[in-house]
Coordinates of C-alpha atoms and ligand atoms in Angstrom, one line a residue:
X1 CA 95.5 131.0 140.2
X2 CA 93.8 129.5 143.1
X3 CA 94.3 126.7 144.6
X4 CA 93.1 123.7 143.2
X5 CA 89.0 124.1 144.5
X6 CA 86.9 121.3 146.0
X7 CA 84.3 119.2 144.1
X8 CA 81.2 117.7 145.6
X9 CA 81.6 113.8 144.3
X10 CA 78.2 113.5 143.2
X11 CA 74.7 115.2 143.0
X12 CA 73.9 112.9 146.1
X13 CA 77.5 114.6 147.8
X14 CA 75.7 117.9 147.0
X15 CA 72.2 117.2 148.1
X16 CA 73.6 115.7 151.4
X17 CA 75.5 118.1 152.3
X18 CA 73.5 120.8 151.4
X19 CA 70.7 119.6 153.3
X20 CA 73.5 119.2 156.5
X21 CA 73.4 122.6 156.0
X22 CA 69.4 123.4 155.7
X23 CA 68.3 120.4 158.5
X24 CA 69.3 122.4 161.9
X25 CA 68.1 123.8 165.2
X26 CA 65.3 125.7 162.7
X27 CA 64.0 122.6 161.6
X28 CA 64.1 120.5 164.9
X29 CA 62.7 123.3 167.3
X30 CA 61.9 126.7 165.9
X31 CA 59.2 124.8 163.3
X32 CA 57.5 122.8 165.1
X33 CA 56.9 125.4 167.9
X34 CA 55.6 127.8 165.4
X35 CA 53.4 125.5 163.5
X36 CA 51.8 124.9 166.9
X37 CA 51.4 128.3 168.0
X38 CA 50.2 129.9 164.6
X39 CA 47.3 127.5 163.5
X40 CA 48.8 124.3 162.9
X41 CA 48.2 123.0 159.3
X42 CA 47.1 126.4 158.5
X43 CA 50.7 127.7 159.2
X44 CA 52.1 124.2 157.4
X45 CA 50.1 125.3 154.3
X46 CA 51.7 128.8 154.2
X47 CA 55.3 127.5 155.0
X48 CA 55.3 124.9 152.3
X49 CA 53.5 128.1 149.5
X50 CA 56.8 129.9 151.0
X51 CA 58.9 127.4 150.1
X52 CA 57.7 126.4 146.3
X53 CA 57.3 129.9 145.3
X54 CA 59.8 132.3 147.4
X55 CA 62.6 130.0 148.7
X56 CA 63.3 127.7 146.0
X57 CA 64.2 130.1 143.3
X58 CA 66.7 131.7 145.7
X59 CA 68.1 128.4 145.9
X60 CA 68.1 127.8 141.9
X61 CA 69.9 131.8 142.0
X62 CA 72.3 131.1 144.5
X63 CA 73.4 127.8 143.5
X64 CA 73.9 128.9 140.3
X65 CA 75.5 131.8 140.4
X66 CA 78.2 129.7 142.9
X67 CA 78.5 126.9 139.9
X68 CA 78.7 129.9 137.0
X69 CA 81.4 131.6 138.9
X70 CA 83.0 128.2 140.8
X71 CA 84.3 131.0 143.7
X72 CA 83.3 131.8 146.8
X73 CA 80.2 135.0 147.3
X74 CA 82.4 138.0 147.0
X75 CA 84.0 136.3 144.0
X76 CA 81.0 135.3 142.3
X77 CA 79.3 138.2 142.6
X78 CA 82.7 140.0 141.2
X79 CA 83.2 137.5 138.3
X80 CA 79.5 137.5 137.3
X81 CA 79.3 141.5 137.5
X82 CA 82.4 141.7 135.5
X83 CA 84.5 143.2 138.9
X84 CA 82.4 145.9 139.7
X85 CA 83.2 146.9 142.9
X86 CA 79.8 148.2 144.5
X87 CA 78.6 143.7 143.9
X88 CA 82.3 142.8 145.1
X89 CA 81.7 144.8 148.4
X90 CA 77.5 142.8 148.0
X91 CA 79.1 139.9 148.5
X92 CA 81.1 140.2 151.4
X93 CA 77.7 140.9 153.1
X94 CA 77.5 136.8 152.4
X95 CA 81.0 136.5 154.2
X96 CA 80.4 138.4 156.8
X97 CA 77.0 137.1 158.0
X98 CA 78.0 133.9 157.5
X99 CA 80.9 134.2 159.9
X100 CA 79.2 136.0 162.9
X101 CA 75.9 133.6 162.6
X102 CA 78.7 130.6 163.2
X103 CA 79.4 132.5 166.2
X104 CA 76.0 132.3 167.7
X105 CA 75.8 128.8 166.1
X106 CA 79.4 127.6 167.8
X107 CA 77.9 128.9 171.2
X108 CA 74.9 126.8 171.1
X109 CA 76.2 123.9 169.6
X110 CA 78.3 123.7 172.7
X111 CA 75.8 123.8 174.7
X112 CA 74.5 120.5 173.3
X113 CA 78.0 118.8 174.1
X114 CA 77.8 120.2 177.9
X115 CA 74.1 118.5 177.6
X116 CA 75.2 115.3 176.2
X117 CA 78.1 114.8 178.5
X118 CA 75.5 115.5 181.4
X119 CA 73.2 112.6 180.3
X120 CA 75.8 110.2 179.7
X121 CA 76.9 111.2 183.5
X122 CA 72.9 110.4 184.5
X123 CA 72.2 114.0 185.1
X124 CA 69.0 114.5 183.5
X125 CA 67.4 115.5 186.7
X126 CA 69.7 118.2 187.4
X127 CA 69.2 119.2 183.6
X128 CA 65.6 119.1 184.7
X129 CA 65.6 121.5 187.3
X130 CA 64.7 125.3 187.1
X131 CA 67.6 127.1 186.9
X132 CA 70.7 124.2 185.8
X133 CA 70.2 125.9 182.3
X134 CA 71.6 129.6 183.5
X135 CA 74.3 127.9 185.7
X136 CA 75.8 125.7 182.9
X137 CA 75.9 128.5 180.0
X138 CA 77.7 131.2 182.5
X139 CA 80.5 128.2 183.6
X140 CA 83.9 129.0 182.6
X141 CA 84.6 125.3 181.8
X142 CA 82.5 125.9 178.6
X143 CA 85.5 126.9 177.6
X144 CA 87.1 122.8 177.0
X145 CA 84.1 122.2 175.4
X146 CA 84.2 124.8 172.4
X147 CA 87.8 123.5 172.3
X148 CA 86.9 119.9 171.8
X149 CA 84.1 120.7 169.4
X150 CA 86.1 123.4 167.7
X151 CA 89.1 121.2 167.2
X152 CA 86.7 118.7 165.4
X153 CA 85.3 121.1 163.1
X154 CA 87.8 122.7 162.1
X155 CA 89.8 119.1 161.6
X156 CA 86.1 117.8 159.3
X157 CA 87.0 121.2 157.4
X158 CA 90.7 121.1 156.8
X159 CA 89.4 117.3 155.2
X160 CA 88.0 119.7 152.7
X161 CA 85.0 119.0 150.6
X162 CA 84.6 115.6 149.2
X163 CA 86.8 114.4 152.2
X164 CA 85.7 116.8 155.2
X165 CA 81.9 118.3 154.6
X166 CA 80.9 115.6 152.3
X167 CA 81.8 112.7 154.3
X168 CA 80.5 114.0 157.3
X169 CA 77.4 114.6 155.4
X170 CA 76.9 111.0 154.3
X171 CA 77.5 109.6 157.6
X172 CA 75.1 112.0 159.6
X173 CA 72.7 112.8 157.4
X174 CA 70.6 109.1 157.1
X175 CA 71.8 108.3 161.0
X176 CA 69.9 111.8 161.8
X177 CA 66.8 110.8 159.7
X178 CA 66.4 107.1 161.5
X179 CA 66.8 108.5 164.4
X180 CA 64.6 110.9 164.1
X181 CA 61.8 108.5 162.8
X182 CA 62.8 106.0 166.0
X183 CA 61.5 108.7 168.0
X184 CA 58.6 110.0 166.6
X185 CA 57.4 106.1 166.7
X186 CA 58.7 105.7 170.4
X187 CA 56.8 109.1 171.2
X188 CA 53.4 108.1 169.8
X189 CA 53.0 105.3 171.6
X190 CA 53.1 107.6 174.7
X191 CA 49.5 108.3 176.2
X192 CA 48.4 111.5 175.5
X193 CA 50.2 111.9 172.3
X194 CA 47.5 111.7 170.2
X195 CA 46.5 115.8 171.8
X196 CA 50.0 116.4 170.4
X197 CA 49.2 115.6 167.0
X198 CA 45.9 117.1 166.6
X199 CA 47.4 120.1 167.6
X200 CA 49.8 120.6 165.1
X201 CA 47.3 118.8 161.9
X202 CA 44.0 120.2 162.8
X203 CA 44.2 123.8 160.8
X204 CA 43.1 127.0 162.6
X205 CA 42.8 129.5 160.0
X206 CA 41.8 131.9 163.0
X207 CA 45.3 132.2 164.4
X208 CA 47.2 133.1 160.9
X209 CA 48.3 136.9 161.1
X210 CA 50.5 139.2 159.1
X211 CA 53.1 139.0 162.0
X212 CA 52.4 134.9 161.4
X213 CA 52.9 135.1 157.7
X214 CA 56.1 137.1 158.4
X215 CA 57.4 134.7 160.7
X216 CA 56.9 131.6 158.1
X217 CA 58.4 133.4 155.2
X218 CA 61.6 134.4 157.7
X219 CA 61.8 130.4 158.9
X220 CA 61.1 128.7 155.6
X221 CA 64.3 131.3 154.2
X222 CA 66.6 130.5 157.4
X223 CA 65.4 127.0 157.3
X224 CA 67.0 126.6 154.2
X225 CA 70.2 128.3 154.8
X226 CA 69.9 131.1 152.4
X227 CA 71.5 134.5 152.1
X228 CA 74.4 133.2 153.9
X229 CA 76.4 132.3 150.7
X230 CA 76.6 128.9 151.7
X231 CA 74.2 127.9 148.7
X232 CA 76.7 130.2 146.4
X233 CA 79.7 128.3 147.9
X234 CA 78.3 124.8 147.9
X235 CA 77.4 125.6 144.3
X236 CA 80.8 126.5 143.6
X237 CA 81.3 122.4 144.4
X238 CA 78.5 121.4 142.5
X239 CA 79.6 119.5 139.3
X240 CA 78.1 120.7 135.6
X241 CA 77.1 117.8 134.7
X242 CA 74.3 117.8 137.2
X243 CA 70.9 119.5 137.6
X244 CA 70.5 122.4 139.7
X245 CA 66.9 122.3 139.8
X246 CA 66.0 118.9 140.7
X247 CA 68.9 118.9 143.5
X248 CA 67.4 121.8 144.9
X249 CA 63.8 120.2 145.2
X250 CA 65.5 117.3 146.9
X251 CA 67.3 119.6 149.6
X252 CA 63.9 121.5 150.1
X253 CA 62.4 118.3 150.4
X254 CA 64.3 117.1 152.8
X255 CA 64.6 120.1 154.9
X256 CA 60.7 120.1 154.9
X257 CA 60.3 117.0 155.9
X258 CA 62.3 116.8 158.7
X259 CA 61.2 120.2 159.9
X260 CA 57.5 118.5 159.7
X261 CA 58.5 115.0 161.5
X262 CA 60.0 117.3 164.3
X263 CA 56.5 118.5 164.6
X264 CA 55.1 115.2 164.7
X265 CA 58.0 114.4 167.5
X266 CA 57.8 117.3 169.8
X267 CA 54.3 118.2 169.9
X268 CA 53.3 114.6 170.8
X269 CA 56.2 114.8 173.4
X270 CA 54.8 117.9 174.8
X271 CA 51.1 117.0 175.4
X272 CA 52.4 113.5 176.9
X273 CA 53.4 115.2 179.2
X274 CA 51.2 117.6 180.1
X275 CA 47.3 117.1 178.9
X276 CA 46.6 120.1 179.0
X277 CA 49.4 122.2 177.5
X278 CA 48.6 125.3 176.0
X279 CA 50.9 126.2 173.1
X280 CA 51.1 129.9 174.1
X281 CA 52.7 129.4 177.2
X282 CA 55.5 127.1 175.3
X283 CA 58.8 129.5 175.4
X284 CA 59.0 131.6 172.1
X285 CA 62.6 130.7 172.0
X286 CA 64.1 127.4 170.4
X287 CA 67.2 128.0 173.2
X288 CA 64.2 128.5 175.9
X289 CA 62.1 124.9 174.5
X290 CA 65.3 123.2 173.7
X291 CA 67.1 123.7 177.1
X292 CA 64.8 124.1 179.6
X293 CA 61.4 122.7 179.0
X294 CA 62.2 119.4 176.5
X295 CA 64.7 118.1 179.7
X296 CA 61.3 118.0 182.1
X297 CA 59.4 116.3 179.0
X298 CA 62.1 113.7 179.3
X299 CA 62.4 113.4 182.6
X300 CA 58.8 112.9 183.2
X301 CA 59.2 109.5 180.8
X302 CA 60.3 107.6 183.5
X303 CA 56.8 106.6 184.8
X304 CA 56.6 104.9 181.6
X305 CA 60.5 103.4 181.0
X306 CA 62.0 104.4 183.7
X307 CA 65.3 106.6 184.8
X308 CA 67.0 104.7 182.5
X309 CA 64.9 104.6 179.8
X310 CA 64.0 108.2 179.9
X311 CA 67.9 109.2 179.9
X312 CA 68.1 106.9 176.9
X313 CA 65.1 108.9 174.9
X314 CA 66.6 112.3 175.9
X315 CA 70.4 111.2 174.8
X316 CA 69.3 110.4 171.7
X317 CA 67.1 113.7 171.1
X318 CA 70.3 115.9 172.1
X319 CA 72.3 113.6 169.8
X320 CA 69.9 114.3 167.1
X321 CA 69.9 118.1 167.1
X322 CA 73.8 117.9 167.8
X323 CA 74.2 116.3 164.5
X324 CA 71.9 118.5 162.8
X325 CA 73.3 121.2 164.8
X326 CA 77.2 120.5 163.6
X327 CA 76.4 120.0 159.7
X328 CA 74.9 123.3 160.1
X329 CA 78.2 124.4 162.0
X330 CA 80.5 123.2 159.8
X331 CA 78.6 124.6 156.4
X332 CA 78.7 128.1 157.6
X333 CA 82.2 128.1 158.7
X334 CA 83.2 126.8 155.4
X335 CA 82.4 130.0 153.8
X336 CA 85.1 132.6 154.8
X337 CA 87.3 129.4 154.3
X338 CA 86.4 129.5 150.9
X339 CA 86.7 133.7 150.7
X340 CA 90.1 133.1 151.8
X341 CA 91.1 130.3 149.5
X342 CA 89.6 132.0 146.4
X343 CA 90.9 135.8 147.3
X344 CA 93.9 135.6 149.2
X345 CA 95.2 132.5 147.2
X346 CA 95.4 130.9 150.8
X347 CA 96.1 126.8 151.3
X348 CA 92.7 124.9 152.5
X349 CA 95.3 124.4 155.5
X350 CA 96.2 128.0 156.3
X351 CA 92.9 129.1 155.6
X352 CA 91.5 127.1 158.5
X353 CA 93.6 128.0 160.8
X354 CA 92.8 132.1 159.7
X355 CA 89.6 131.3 160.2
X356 CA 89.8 129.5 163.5
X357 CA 91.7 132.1 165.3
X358 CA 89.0 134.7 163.9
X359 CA 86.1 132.2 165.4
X360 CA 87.9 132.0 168.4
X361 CA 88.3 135.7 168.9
X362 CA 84.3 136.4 168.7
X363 CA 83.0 133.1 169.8
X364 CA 85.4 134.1 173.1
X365 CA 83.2 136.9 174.2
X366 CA 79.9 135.8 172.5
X367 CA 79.6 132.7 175.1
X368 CA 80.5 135.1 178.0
X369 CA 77.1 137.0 177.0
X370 CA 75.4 134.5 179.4
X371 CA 75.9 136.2 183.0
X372 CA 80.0 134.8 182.6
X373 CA 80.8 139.2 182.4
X374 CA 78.5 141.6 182.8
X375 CA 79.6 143.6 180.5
X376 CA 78.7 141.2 177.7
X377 CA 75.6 140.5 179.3
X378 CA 74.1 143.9 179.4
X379 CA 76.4 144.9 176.5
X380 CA 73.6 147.3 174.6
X381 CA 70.3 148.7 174.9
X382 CA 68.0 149.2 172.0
X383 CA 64.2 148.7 171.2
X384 CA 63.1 149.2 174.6
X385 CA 65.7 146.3 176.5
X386 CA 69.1 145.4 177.2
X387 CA 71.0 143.2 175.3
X388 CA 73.9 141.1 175.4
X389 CA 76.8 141.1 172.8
X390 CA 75.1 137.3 172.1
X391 CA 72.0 139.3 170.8
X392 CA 73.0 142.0 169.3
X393 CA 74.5 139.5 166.7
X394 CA 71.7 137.7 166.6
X395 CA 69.4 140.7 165.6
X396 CA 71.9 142.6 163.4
X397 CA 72.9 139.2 161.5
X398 CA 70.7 136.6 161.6
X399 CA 67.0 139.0 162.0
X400 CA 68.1 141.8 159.8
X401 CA 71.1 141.1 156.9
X402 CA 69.7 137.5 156.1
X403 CA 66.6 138.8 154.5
X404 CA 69.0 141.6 152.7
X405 CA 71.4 139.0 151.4
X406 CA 68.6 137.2 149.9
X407 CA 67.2 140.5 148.5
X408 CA 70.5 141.6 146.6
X409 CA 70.9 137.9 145.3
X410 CA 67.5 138.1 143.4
X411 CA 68.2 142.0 142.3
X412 CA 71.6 140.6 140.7
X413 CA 70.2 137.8 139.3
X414 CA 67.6 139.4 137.5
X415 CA 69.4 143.0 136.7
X416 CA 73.1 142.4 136.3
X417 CA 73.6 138.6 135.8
X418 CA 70.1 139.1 133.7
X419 CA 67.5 136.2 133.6
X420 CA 69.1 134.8 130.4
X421 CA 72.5 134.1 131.9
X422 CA 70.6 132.3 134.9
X423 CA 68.7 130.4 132.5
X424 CA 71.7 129.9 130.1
X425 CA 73.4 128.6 134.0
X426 CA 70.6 126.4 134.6
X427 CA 69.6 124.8 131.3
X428 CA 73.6 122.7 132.4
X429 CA 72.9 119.3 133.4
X430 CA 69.2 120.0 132.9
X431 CA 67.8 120.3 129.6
X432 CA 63.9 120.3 130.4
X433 CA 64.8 123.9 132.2
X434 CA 64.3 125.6 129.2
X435 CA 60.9 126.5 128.2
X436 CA 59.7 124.7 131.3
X437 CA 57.1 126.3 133.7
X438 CA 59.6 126.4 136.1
X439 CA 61.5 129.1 134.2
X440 CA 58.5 131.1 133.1
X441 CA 57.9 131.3 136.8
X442 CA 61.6 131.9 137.9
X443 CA 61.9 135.4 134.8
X444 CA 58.5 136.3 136.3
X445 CA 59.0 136.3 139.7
X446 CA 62.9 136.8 140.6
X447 CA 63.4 140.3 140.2
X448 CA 59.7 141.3 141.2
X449 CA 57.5 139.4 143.5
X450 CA 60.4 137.8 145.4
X451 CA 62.9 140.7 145.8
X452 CA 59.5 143.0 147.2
X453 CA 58.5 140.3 149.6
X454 CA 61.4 139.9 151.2
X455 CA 62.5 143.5 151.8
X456 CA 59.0 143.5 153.4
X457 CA 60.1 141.1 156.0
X458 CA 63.4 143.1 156.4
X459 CA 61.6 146.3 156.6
X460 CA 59.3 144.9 158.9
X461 CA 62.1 143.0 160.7
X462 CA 63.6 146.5 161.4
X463 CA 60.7 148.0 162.9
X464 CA 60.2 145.4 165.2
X465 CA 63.3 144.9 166.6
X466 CA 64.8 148.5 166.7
X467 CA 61.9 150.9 167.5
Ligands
PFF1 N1 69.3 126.1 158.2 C1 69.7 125.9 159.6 C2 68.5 125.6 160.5 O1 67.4 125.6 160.0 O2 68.7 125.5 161.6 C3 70.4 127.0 160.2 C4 71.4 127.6 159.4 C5 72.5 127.0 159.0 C6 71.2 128.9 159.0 C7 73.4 127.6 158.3 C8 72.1 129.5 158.3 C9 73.2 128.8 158.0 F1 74.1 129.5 157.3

C-alpha cells in the first residue's frame, strides 16, 4: 500500500489551491495583452464561451477521474482502465509535461526574485533600461537565487498537502486578490488611464480571426492549468463529500476574474504612460511585457509619486505575479511527487528530494538557454529559427502536449471510463448532477465537440510552430 495520501481540508482547501494553481503568469500578463490586441471585449466574449463550454468539463473530467481513482495521472488512468497498459503509458504524458513545464516555470519565477531583490535595492532604473533584462537572465549568480527559491518550494512541498500546498494557498491566494485590486484602483486614478480601459471594453469584432480564436481557446485551457494532471492530482485530495461541479465553477471563476482585473490593471498602466500606445507594437511575449516594457511603465510614475513611490507600485506588481507565479510553481511540481509516492511507494520526504535533484538537473541547463552557453542558446533549429534548449521545451511541452493531454483525458472519459462512470463520479457530494443540464451537456459534448476542438488547436499548433 501506499503511503498514507494527502487530503485537501475542505472544499475551500481545494478551490484555493486549485486556483493557486490556475491564477499565474497566464492570467496576469499573457490575458490581458491578448484581449487588447485581438478586439477587446470581442476577444473577452470568446474566452469566457471557451471557458463554460470547452474548459470546464475538462475540469469536472479531470478532477474526477483524480477523486475516483484517489492516485496520481498514470495511476488513475491505470486504475480507471482496469491496468491497461497503452492508458498507463497516457498518463505519464501528464507526468512528464508537468515536470519539464516546472522547468520553464522554475526559470522564470527566478527571474521575479532577481527583480524583487533589485527594487528593494532601488534599482528600478537600471531594470528600466534597454538591455538590464538580457544581462541579468545570462548572470551566473542566478544560480543562489533558484537555490533560495528552490529550497522554499520544495520545503512548502515536503509540508505536504493540507500542511504545505494548502496553507500556502490560503495565505497567498486573498493577499494576491487585495493586492491586485489596490492596484487596479491606484492605476485608474493615473491620467490617461481611462484610453487603457476603453481599449480593452470597447469590442472590435473586426480584429477576431481563426488564428485569434485559436489563441483564446489555447489560453483559457493553460489558464486553467489543464492537461498537466494537476487537476487529476489535486482531485486525488479532494474529499467525497464535496461537489466537484460547483468547486470547479468557483476555481474558473476565480481564474477569470483575475485574468480580467489584470486587464483592467495593465492596460490602464500602459496608456498612462504612453497616450498613444498602439497595442500591436506591445511585445507578443508575457517574458518580453513582463520584463522589459512594464519596468519603464513604472519608472515613468514618478512624475506623479515620485522615485519612491514608483518603486513602491512596481514592488508590489512583481510581488503580485511572484505569488501567483509560485502557487503555480509549487502545483506543478507536486505532480511527479505524487507519481512517485503512489508508484514507487516512495515517503512524501524521499520523494521530494527525487524530485528536486531531477528539477535541478534540467532547470540547470534550461536557465543557461539565455546567452549563459551558447550551446543552449542556439541549441536547435526548426520552423525556420534557432532555438534555445529553454524553447524547445516550451514548444514541445507547453504548445504542443498540453492540448494532447487534454484531448486523451476527454477520449478516456467518454470511451473507456464511459460517461456513466463519470456521472456515477460526479453525482458524489452533488446530487442535483444527475439529470441536470449540466450533465446532458457534459454526455453530449465530452467525447465529441471537445475532444475535435482541441486536436484542432494541436493540429494547428503543429503546423505553426514546426513547418
Ligand atoms: N495556469 C497558470 C497560468 O495561467 O499562468 C499556468 C500553469 C500553472 C500552467 C500550472 C500549467 C500548470 F501546470
Amino acid at each position: 500500500m501506499a503511503t498514507a495520501r494527502g487530503q485537501f481540508s475542505s472544499k475551500i482547501g481545494f478551490i484555493l489551491a486549485a486556483a493557486g494553481s490556475a491564477v499565474g503568469l497566464g492570467n496576469l500578463v499573457a490575458f490581458p495583452v491578448m484581449a487588447s490586441k485581438n478586439g477587446g471585449a470581442a476577444f473577452l466574449i470568446i474566452y469566457l464561451l471557451f471557458v463554460a463550454f470547452i474548459c470546464y468539463p475538462v475540469m469536472l473530467a479531470e478532477i474526477a477521474m483524480g477523486r475516483r481513482s484517489k492516485r496520481n495521472p498514470v495511476g488513475a488512468f491505470g486504475m480507471i482502465s482496469g491496468g491497461q497498459r497503452r492508458w498507463r503509458l497516457t498518463g505519464l504524458l501528464a507526468i512528464i509535461t508537468p515536470f519539464m513545464i516546472a522547468v520553464l516555470y522554475s526559470v522564470i519565477t527566478v527571474w521575479l526574485v532577481v527583480y524583487l531583490k533589485e527594487l528593494a535595492g532601488g534599482g528600478l532604473e537600471r531594470l528600466a533600461v534597454e538591455g538590464t533584462f538580457n544581462e541579468i537572465v545570462a548572470a551566473p549568480s542566478l544560480f543562489g537565487y533558484a537555490l533560495l527559491l528552490l529550497t522554499g518550494v520544495f520545503l512548502i512541498l515536503a509540508g505536504g498537502v493540507k500542511g504545505g500546498i494548502e496553507r500556502l494557498a490560503r495565505v497567498l491566494m486573498p493577499t494576491l486578490a487585495v493586492m491586485l485590486v489596490a492596484l487596479t484602483a491606484f492605476v485608474l486614478t493615473l491620467d490617461g488611464a481611462t484610453a487603457g480601459i476603453a481599449y480593452y471594453l470597447v469590442p472590435d469584432f473586426g480584429k477576431m480571426t481563426l488564428a485569434t480564436v485559436n489563441g483564446a481557446l489555447s489560453q483559457a485551457f493553460f489558464s486553467l492549468s489543464l492537461g498537466m494532471g494537476i487537476l487529476i492530482t489535486y482531485g486525488s485530495y479532494f474529499s467525497r463529500q464535496d461537489s466537484i461541479p460547483s468547486s470547479a465553477r468557483m476555481v474558473a471563476l476565480m481564474d477569470t476574474s483575475i485574468a480580467f482585473f489584470a486587464g483592467l490593471l495593465i492596460l490602464p498602466a500602459i496608456f498612462a504612460f504612453d497616450p498613444n500606445t498602439n497595442t500591436d507594437d506591445l511585445s507578443t511575449s508575457s517574458v518580453g511585457l513582463i520584463f522589459s516594457f512594464l519596468p519603464k511603465i513604472f519608472l515613468s510614475m514618478q512624475a506623479t509619486v515620485g522615485y519612491l513611490g514608483a518603486t513602491v507600485v512596481a514592488i508590489a506588481f512583481f510581488m503580485l505575479v511572484f505569488f501567483a507565479a509560485l502557487t503555480s510553481l509549487v502545483s506543478i511540481i507536486e505532480i511527479p511527487i505524487a507519481y512517485f509516492i503512489d508508484e514507487f511507494k516512495l515517503s512524501r520526504k524521499r520523494a521530494v528530494c527525487l524530485q528536486a535533484a531531477l528539477l535541478a538537473l534540467f532547470t540547470i541547463p534550461a536557465t543557461m538557454s539565455f546567452g549563459m552557453a551558447d550551446a543552449l542558446t542556439q541549441f536547435s533549429h526548426y520552423g525556420g529559427v534557432d532555438k534555445s534548449f529553454f524553447d524547445l521545451i516550451y514548444d514541445l511541452f507547453y504548445e504542443t502536449i498540453l492540448p494532447l493531454v487534454g484531448f486523451t483525458v476527454c477520449l478516456f472519459a467518454a470511451y473507456r471510463w464511459k460517461m456513466s462512470g463519470l456521472s456515477a463520479e460526479l453525482v458524489i457530494g452533488d446530487d442535483r448532477y444527475q439529470g441536470s443540464l449540466l450533465q446532458r451537456y457534459m454526455n453530449f459534448a465530452l467525447g465529441t465537440v471537445i475532444p475535435a476542438v482541441l486536436f484542432a488547436v494541436f493540429v494547428s499548433t503543429v503546423l505553426h510552430i514546426y513547418f
